[in-house]
PDB file of C-alpha atoms in Angstrom:
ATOM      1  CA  UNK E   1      16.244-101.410  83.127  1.00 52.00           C
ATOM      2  CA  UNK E   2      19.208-103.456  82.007  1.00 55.00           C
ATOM      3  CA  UNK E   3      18.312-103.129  78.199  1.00 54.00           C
ATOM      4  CA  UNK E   4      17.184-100.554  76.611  1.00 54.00           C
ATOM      5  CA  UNK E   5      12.934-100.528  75.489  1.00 53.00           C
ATOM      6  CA  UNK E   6      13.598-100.952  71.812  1.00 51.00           C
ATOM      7  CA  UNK E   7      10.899-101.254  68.864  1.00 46.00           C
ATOM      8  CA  UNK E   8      10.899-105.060  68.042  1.00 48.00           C
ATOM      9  CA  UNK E   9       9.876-106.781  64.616  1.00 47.00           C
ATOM     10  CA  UNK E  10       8.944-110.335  66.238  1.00 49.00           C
ATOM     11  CA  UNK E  11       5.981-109.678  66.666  1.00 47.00           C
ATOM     12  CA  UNK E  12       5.573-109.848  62.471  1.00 51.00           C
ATOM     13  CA  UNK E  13       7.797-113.297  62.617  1.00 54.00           C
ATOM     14  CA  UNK E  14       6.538-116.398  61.255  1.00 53.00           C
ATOM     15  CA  UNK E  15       6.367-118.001  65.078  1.00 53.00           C
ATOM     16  CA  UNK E  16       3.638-115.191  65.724  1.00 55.00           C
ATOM     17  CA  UNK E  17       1.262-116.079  62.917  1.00 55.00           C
ATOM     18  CA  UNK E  18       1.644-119.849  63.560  1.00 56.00           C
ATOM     19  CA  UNK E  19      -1.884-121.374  64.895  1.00 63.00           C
ATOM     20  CA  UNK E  20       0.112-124.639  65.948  1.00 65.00           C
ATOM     21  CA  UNK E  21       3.819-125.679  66.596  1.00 71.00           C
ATOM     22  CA  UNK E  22       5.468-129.042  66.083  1.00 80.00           C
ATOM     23  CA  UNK E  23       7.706-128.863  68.721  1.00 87.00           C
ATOM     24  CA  UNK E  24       8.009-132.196  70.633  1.00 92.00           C
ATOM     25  CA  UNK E  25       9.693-130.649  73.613  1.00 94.00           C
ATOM     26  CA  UNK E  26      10.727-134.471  75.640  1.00 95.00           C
ATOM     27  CA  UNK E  27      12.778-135.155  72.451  1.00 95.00           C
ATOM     28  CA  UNK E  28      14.482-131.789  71.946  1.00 95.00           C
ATOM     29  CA  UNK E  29      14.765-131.100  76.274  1.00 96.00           C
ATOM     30  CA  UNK E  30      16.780-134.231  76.461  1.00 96.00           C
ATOM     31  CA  UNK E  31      19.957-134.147  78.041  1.00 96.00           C
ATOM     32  CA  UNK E  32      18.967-130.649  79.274  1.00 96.00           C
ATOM     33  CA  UNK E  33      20.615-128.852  82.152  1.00 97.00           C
ATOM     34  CA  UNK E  34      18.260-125.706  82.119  1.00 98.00           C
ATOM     35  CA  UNK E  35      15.306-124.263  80.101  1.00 97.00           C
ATOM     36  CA  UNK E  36      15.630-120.993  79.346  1.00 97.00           C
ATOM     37  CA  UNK E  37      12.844-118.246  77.685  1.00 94.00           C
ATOM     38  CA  UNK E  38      11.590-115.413  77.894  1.00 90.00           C
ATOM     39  CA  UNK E  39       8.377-112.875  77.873  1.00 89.00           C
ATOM     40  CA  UNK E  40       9.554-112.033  74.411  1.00 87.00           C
ATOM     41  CA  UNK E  41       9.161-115.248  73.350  1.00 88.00           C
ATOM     42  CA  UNK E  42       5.655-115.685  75.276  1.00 90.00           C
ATOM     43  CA  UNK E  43       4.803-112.467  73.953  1.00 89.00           C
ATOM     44  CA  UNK E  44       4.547-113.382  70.192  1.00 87.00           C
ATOM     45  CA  UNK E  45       1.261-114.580  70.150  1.00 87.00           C
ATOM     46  CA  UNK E  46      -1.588-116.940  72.642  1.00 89.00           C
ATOM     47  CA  UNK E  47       0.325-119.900  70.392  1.00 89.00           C
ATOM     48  CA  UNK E  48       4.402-118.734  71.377  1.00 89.00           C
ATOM     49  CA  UNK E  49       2.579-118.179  75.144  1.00 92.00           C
ATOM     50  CA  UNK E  50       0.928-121.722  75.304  1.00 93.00           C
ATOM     51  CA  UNK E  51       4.008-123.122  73.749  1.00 91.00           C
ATOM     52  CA  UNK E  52       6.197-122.087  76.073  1.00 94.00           C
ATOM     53  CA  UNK E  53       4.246-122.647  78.630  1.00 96.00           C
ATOM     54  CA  UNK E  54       4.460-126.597  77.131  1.00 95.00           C
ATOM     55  CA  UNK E  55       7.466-126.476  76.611  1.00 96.00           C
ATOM     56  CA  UNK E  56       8.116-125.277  80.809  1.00 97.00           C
ATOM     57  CA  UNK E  57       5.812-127.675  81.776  1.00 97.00           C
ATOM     58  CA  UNK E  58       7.625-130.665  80.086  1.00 97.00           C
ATOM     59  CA  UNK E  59      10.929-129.518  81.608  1.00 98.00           C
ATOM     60  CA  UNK E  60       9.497-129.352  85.171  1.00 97.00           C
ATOM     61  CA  UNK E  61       8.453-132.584  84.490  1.00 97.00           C
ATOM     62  CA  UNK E  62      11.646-134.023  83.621  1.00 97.00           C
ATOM     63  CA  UNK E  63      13.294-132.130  86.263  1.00 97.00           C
ATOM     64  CA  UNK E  64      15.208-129.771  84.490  1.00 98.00           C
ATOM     65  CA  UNK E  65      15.218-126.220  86.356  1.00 98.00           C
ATOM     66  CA  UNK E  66      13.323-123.713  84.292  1.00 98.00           C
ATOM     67  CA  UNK E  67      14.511-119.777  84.042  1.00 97.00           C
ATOM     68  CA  UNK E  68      12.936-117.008  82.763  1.00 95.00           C
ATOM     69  CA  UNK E  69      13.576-113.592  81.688  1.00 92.00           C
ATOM     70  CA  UNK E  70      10.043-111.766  82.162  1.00 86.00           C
ATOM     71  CA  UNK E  71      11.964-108.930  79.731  1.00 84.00           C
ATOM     72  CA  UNK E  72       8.366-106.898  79.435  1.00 82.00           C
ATOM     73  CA  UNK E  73       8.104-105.598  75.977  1.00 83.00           C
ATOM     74  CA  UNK E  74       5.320-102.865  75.411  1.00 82.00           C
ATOM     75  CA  UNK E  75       5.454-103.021  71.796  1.00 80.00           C
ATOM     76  CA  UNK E  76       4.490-106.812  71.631  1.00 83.00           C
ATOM     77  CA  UNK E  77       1.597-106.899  74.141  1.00 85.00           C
ATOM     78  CA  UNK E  78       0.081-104.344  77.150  1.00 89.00           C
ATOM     79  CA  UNK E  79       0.776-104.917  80.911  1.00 87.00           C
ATOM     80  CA  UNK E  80      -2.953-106.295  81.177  1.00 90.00           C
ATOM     81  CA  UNK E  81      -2.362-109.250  78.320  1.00 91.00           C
ATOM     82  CA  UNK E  82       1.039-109.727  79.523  1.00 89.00           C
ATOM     83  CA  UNK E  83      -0.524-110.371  82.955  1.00 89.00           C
ATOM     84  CA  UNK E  84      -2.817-112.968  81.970  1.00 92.00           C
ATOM     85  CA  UNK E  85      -0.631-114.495  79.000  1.00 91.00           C
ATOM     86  CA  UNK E  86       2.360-114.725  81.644  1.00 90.00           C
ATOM     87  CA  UNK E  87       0.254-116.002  85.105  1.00 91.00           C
ATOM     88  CA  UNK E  88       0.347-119.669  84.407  1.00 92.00           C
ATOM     89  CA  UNK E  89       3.341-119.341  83.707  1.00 95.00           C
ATOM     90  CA  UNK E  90       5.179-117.963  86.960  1.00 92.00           C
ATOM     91  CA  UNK E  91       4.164-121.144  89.408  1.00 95.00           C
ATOM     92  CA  UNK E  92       6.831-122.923  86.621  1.00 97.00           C
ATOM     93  CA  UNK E  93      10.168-120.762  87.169  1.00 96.00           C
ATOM     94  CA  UNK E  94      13.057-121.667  89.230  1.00 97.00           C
ATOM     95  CA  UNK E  95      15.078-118.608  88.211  1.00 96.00           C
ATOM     96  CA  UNK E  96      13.351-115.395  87.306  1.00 92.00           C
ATOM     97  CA  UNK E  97      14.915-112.451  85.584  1.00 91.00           C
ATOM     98  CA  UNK E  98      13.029-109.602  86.271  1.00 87.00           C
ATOM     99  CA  UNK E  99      13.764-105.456  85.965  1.00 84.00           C
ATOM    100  CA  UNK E 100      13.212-103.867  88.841  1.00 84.00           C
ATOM    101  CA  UNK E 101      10.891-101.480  87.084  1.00 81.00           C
ATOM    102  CA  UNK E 102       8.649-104.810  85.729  1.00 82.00           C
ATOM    103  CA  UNK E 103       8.909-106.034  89.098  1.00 83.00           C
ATOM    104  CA  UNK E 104       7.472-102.879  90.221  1.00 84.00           C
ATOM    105  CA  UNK E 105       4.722-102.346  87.425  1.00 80.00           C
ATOM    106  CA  UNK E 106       3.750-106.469  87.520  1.00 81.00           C
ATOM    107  CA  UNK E 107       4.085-107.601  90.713  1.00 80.00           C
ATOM    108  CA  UNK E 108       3.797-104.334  92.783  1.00 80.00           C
ATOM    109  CA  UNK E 109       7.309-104.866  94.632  1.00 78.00           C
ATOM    110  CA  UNK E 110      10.262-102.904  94.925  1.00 72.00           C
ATOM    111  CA  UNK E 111      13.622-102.773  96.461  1.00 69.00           C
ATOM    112  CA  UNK E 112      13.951 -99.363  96.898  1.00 65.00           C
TER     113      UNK E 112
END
């Protein structure tokens, strides 16, 4: 893995106990290049996951390449809630970043 599994206090942030965000994503996307987030982000809360997922969707539809760092934390959510939280996710990623060990464990591939 290129980082190191570390014990993360996010999941205790402010974002994660938020029921809605006022993000308006076509305002703060403009003049945009490239989207980048991550599964840490997405792994907050169902809120931070349908928020990103909002805020993906809104690049894609103003063109702007989206990348993602899937970056699988097991202290912020298990491989099964990760799965679900994260599916509707992967049909809006250009560029995924992806360990080969969570490509492995989520996707069953490997390049071994």
């Amino acid at each position: 893995a290129p980082r190191p599994d570390v014990v993360l206090g996010r999941y205790a942030s402010s974002l994660a106990d938020q029921q809605s965000l006022p993000f308006d994503w076509k305002k703060i996307l403009q003049g945009t290049d490239l989207f980048h987030t991550s599964g840490v982000a997405a792994g907050l809360s169902e809120t931070m996951t349908a928020e990103v997922k909002k805020a993906m969707s809104t690049a894609r539809d103003k063109k702007i390449p989206v990348s993602y760092d899937f970056n699988y934390r097991k202290h912020l959510w298990t491989v099964e809630e990760s799965l679900r939280r994260q599916k509707d996710l992967l049909p809006l990623i250009n560029v995924l970043f992806c360990s080969s060990s969570d490509l492995e464990l989520f996707f069953g591939a490997s390049f071994k």
